[in-house]
Tab-separated table of C-alpha atoms in Angstrom:
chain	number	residue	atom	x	y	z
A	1	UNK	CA	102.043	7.428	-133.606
A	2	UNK	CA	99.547	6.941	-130.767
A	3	UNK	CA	97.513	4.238	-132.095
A	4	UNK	CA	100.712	2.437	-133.324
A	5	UNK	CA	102.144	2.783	-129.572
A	6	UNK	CA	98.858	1.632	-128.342
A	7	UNK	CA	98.474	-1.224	-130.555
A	8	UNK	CA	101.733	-2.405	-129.615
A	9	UNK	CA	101.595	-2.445	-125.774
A	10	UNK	CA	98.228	-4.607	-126.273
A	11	UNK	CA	99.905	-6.788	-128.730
A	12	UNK	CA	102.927	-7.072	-126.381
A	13	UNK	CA	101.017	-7.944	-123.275
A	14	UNK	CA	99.285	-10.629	-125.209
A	15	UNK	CA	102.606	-12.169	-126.066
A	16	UNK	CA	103.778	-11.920	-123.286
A	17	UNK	CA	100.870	-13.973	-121.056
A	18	UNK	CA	100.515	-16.709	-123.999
A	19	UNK	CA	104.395	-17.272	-124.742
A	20	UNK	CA	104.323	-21.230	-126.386
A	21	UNK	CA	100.607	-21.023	-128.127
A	22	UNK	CA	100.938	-18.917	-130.772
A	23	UNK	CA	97.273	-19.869	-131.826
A	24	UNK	CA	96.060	-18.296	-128.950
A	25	UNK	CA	97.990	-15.119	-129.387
A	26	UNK	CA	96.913	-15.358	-132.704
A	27	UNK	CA	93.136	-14.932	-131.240
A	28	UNK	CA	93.898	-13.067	-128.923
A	29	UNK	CA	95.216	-10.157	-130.765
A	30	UNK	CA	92.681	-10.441	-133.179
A	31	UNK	CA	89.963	-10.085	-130.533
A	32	UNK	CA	91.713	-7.559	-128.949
A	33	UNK	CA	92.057	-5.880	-132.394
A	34	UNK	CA	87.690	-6.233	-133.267
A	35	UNK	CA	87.195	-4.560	-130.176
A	36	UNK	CA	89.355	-1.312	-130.026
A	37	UNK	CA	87.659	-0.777	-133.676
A	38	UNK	CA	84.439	-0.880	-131.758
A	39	UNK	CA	85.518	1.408	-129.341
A	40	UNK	CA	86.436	3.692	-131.690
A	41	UNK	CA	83.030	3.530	-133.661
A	42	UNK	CA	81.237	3.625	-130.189
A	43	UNK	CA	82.735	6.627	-129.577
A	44	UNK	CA	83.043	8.359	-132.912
A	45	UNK	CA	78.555	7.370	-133.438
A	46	UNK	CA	77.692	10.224	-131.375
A	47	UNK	CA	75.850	12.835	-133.134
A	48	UNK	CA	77.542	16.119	-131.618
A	49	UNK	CA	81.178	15.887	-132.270
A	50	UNK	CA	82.305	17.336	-129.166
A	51	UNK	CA	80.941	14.333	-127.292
A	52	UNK	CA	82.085	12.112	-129.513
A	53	UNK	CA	85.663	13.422	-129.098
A	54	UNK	CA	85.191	13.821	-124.952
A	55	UNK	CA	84.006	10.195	-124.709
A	56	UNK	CA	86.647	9.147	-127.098
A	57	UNK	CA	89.408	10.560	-125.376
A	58	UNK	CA	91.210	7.591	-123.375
A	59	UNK	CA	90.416	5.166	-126.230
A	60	UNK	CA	93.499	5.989	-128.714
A	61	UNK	CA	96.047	7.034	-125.182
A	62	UNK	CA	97.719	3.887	-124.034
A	63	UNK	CA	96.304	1.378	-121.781
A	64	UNK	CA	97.356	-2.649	-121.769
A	65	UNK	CA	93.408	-2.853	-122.357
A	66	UNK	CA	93.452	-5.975	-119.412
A	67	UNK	CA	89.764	-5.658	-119.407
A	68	UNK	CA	88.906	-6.773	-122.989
A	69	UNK	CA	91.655	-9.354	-122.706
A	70	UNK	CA	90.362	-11.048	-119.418
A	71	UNK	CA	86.812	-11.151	-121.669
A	72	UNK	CA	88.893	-12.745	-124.709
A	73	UNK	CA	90.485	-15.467	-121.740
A	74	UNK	CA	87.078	-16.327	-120.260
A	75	UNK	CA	85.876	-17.005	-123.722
A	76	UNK	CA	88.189	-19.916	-124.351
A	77	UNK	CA	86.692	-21.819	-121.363
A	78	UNK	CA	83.425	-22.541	-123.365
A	79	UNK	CA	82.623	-24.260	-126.390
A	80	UNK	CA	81.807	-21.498	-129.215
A	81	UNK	CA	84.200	-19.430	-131.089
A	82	UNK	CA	85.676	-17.113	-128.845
A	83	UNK	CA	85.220	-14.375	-131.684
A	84	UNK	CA	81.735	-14.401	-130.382
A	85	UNK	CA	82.885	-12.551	-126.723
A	86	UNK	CA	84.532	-9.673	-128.765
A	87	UNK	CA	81.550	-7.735	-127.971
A	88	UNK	CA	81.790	-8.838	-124.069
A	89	UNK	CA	84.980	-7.498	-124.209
A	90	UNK	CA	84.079	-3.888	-125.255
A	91	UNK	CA	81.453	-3.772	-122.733
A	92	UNK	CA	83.770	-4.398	-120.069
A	93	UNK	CA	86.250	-1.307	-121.675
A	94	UNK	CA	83.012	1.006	-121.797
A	95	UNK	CA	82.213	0.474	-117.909
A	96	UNK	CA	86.116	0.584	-117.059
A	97	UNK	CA	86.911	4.018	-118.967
A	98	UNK	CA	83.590	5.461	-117.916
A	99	UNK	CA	84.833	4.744	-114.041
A	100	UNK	CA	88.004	6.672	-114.837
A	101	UNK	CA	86.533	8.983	-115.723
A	102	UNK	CA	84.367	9.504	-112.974
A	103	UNK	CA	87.911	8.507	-110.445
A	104	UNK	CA	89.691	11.322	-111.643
A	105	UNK	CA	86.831	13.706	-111.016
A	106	UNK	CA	86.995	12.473	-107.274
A	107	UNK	CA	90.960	12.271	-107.380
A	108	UNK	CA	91.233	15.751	-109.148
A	109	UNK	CA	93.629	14.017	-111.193
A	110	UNK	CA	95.414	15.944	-113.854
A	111	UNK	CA	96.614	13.726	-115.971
A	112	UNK	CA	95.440	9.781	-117.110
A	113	UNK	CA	97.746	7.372	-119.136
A	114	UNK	CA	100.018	10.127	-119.680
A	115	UNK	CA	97.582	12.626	-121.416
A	116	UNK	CA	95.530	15.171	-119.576
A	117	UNK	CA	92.419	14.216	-117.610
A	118	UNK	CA	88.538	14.382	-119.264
A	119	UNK	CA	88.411	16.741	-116.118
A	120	UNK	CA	91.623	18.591	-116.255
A	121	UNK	CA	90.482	19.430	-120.194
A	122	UNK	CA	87.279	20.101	-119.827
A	123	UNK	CA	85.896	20.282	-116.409
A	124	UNK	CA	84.426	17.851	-114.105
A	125	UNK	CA	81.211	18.307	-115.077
A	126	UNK	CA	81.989	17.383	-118.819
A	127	UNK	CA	83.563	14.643	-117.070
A	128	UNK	CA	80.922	13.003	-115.252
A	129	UNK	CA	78.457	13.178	-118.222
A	130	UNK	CA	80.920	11.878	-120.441
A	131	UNK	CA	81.337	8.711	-118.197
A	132	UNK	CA	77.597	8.657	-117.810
A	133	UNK	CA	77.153	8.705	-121.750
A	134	UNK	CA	79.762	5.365	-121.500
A	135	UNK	CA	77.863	3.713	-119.048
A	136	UNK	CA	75.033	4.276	-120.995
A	137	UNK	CA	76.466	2.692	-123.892
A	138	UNK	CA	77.502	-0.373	-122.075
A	139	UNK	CA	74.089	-0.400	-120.750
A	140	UNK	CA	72.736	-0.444	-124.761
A	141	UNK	CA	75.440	-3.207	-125.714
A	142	UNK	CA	74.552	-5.267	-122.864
A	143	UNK	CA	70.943	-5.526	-123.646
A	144	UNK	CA	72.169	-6.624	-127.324
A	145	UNK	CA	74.371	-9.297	-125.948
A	146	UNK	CA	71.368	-10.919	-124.022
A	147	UNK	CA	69.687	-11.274	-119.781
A	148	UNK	CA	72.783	-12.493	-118.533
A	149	UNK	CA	74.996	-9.481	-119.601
A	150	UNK	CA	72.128	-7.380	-118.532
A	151	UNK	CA	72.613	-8.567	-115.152
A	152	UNK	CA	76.184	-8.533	-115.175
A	153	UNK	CA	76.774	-4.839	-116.169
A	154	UNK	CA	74.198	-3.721	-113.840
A	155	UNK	CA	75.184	-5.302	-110.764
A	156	UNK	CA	78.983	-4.404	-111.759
A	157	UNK	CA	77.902	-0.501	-111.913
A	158	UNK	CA	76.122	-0.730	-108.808
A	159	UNK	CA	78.826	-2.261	-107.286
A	160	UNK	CA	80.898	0.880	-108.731
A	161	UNK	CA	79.073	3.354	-107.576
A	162	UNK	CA	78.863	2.193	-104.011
A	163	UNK	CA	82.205	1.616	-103.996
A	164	UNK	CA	82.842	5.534	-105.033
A	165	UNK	CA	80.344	6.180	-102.355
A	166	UNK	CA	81.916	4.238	-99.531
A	167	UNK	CA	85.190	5.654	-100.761
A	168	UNK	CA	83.911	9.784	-100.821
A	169	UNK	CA	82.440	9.371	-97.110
A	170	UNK	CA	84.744	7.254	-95.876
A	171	UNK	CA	85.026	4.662	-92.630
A	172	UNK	CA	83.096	5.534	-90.481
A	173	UNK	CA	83.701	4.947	-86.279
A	174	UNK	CA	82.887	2.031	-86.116
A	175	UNK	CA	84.494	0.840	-88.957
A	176	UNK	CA	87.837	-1.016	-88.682
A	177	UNK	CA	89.839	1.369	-91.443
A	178	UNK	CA	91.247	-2.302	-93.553
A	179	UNK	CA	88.015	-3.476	-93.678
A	180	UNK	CA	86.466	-0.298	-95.131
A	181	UNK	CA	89.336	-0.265	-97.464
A	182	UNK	CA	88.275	-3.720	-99.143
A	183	UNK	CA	85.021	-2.789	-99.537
A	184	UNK	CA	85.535	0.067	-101.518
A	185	UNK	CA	88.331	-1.975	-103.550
A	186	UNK	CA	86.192	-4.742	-103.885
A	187	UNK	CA	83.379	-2.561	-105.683
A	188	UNK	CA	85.645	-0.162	-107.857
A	189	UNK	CA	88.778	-2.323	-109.010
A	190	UNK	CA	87.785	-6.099	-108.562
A	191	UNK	CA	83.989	-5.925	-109.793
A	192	UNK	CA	84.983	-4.713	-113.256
A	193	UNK	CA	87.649	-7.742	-113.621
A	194	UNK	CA	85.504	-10.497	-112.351
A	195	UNK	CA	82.532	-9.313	-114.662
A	196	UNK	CA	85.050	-9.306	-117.757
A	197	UNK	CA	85.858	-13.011	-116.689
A	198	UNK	CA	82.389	-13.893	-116.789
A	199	UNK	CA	80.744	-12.021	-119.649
A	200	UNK	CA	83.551	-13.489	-122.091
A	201	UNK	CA	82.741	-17.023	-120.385
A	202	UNK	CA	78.878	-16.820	-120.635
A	203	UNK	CA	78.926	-15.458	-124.730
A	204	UNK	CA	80.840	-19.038	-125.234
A	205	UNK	CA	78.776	-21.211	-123.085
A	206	UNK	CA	81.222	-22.118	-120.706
A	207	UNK	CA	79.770	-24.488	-117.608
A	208	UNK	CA	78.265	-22.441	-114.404
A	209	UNK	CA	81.176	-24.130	-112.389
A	210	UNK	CA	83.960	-22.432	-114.465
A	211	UNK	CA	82.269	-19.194	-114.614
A	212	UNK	CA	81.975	-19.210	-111.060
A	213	UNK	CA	85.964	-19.962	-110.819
A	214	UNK	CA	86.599	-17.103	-113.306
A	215	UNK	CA	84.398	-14.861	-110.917
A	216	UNK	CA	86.142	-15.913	-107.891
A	217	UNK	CA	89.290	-15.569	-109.664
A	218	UNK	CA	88.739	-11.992	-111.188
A	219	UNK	CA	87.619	-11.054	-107.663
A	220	UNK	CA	91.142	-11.597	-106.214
A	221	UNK	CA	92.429	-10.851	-108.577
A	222	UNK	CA	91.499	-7.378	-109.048
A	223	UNK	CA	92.031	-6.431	-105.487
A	224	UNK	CA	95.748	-7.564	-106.173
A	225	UNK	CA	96.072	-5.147	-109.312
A	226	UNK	CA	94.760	-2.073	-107.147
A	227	UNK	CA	96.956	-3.015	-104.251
A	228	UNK	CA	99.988	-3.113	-106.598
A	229	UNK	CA	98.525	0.434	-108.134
A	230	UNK	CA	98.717	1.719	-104.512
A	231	UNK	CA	102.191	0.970	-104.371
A	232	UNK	CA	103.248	1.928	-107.750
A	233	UNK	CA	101.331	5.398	-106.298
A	234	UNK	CA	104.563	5.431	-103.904
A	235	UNK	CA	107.328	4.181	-105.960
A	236	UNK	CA	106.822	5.067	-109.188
A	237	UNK	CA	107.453	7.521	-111.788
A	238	UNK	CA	104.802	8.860	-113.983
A	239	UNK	CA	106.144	8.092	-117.091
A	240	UNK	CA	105.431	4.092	-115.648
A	241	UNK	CA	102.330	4.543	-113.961
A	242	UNK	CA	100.205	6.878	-116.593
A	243	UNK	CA	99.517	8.656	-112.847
A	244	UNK	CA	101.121	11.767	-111.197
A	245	UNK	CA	103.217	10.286	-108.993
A	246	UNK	CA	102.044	10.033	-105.350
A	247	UNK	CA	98.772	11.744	-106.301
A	248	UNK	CA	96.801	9.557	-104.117
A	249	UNK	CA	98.896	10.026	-101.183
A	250	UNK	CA	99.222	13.493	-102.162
A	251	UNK	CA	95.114	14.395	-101.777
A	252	UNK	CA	94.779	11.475	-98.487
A	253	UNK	CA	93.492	8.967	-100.713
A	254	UNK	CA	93.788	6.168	-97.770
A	255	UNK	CA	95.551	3.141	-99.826
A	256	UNK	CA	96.697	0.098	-98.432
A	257	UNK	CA	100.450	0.858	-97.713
A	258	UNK	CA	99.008	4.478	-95.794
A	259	UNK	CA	96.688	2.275	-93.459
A	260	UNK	CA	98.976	-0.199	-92.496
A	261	UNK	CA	102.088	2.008	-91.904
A	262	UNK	CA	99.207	4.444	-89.769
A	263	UNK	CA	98.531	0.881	-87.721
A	264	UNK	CA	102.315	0.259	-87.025
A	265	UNK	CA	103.543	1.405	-83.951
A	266	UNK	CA	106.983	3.080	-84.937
A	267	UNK	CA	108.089	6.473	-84.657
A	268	UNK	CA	108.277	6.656	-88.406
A	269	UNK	CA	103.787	6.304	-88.226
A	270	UNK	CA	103.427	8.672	-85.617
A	271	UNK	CA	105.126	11.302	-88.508
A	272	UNK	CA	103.348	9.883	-91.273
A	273	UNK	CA	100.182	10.642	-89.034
A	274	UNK	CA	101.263	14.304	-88.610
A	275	UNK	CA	101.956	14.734	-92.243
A	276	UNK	CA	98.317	13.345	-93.338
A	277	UNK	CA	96.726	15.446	-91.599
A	278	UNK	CA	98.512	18.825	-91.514
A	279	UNK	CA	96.153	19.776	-94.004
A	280	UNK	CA	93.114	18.597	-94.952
A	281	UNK	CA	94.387	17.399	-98.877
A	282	UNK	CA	97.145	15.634	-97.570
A	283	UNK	CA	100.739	16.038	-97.601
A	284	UNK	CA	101.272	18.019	-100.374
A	285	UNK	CA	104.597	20.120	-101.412
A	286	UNK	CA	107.714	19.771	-99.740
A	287	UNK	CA	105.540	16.555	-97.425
A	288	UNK	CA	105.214	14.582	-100.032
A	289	UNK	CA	108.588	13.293	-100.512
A	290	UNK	CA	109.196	13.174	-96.989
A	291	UNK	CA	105.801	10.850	-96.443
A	292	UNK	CA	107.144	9.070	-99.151
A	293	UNK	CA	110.487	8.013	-97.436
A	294	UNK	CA	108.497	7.114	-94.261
A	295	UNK	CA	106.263	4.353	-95.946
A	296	UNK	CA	109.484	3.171	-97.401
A	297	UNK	CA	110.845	3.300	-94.239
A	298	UNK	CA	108.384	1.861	-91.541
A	299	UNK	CA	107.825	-1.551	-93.900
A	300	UNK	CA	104.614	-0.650	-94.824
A	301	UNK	CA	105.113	-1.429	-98.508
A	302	UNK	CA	106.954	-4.554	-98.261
A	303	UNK	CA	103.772	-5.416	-96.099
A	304	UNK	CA	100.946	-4.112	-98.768
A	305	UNK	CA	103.514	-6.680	-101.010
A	306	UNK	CA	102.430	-9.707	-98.550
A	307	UNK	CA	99.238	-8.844	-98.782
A	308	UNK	CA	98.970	-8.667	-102.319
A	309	UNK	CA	100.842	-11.929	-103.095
A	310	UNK	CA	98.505	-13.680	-100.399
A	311	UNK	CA	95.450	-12.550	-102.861
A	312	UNK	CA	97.176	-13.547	-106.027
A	313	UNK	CA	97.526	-16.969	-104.123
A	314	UNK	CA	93.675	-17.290	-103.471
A	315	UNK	CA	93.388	-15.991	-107.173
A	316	UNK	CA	95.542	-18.973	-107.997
A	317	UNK	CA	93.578	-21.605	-105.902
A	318	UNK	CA	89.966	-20.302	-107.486
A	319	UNK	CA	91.315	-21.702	-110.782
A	320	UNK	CA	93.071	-24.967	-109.923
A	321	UNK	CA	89.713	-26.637	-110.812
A	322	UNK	CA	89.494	-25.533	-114.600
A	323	UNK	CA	91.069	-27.753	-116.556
A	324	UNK	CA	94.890	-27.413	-117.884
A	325	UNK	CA	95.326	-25.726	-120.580
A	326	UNK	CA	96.640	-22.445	-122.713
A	327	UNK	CA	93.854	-20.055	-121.069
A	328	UNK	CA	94.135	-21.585	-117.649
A	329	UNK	CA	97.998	-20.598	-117.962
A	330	UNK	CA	97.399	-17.222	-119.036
A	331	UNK	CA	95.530	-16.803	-115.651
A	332	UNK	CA	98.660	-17.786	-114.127
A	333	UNK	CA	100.836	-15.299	-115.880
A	334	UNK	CA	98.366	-12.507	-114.986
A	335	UNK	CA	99.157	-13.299	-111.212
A	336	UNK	CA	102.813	-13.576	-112.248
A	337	UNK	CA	102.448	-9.779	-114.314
A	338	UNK	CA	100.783	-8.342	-110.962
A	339	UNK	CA	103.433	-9.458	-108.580
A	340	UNK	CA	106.034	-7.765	-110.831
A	341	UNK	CA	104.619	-4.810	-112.001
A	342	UNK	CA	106.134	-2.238	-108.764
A	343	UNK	CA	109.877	-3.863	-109.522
């Protein structure tokens, strides 16, 4: 029942971002399809069971598997068989779920696409050498696939880990609090996009000018998608998000609508600023709901919107070069699924 579920939501989302070109759906799926089976034998290859069904565990659970798909999109820009960036796309699944799993070790998060946590199961330390035992599987399919995808995954895990890094110490004095938030965004949620982009455009042979667009693209892209997961943080139900609701908020995580309704000037941020930092894990308990209502209340979130739809709009621009076409539109309709995802 899970796989059929999960096979269905990546099916649907598919469909829904290449609605007219059924040939492309068509390929699409099918990609999609090639690389959830290597997933699954990825996983399943490890020689002690137990690890095999740790590192295995998000793989059959849900998930719209964007990552793969974005790989599968940058593929059609070149001038090979897009079949041949299947393998791109599982490489950019492997570094995504192993960063999960390291997040919700750092987010003591209980619960992940609406099954319990590696951590919450096991323990965080089964955790973070499960995601390191992904990572190091990307690491072994990106030497396969060639220098360029070498280069790519590396850089894309460095850029993860100092994003985690920035993230655990935080801004420091000097640091203006929006800036330090971008950073860390940058690395952890928009890295892993952009590389997905480009490893599915570089296994086709797609020109250094469009790979750069995808890049630029994915880049704004993926700081969109995490500013519209901070708000669905605030206003939505697990049984949407895959996420406690307000977990985030709950343990101070310091998302986007939190520092700009902590900037504003009304009443309503002065109380917000009381309730953060009553205790140290944030405003947990009978708080929450109350910090809740403030952010609704002082305009932060209708701001973190703005912001959001003025990055889908650069995300837009990077990609008026590429030439028209069905993959070109489906990068539209990603910016169009972002903007509606909190409504």
């Amino acid at each position: 029942m899970v796989a059929s579920a999960t096979t269905e939501s990546r099916g649907s989302m598919a469909m829904e971002l290449t609605t007219g070109d059924p040939a492309l759906t068509t390929r699409l799926e099918r990609g999609m399809d090639a690389s959830e089976e290597q997933l699954r034998a990825l996983a399943t290859e490890a020689r002690d069971p137990w690890v095999a069904e740790v590192a295995g565990h998000l793989f059959g659970n849900g998930g719209k598997r964007l990552r793969p798909l974005l790989a599968l999109v940058g593929a059609e820009f070149g001038d090979r068989d897009p079949s041949a960036a299947v393998r791109a796309a599982t490489l950019a699944e492997l570094v995504h779920v192993a960063s999960l799993y390291h997040d919700d070790v750092m987010d003591q998060a209980r619960t992940r696409r609406g099954v319990p946590s590696v951590n919450a199961r096991w323990g965080n330390t089964t955790a973070v050498l499960a995601g390191n035992w992904l990572l190091s599987k990307a690491a072994q399919l990106a030497a396969e696939l060639g220098p360029e995808a070498i280069r790519l995954q590396s850089k894309v895990t460095n850029r993860l880990i100092m994003g985690q890094i920035r993230e655990l110490v935080g801004p420091s004095d000097d640091d203006d609090p929006l800036s330090h938030y971008f950073t860390v965004v940058a690395g952890k949620s928009a890295s892993l996009i952009a590389m997905a982009l480009q490893l599915g455009a570089v296994r086709t042979g797609a020109p250094e000018p469009a790979v750069q667009a995808l890049a630029e693209y994915g880049e704004h892209l993926g700081i969109a998608f995490q500013i519209s997961d901070d708000i669905l943080d605030i206003t939505s139900t697990s049984e949407v998000s895959g996420k406690e609701q307000g977990k985030d908020l709950a343990i101070g995580v310091a998302s986007l609508p939190v520092l700009l309704a902590l900037a504003d000037e009304r009443p309503e941020a002065g109380e917000l600023r009381t309730l953060l930092t009553a205790a140290a894990a944030g405003p947990e308990g009978a708080g929450l709901p109350r910090a809740v209502a403030l952010l609704h209340r002082c305009g932060a979130l209708a701001e973190a919107r703005t912001v959001m739809h003025a990055r889908l709009l650069r995300a837009r621009t990077a990609v008026n070069g590429l030439p028209d076409g069905p993959a070109t539109r489906v990068l539209h309709a990603l910016c169009d699924f972002v903007a509606r995802r909190d409504h």
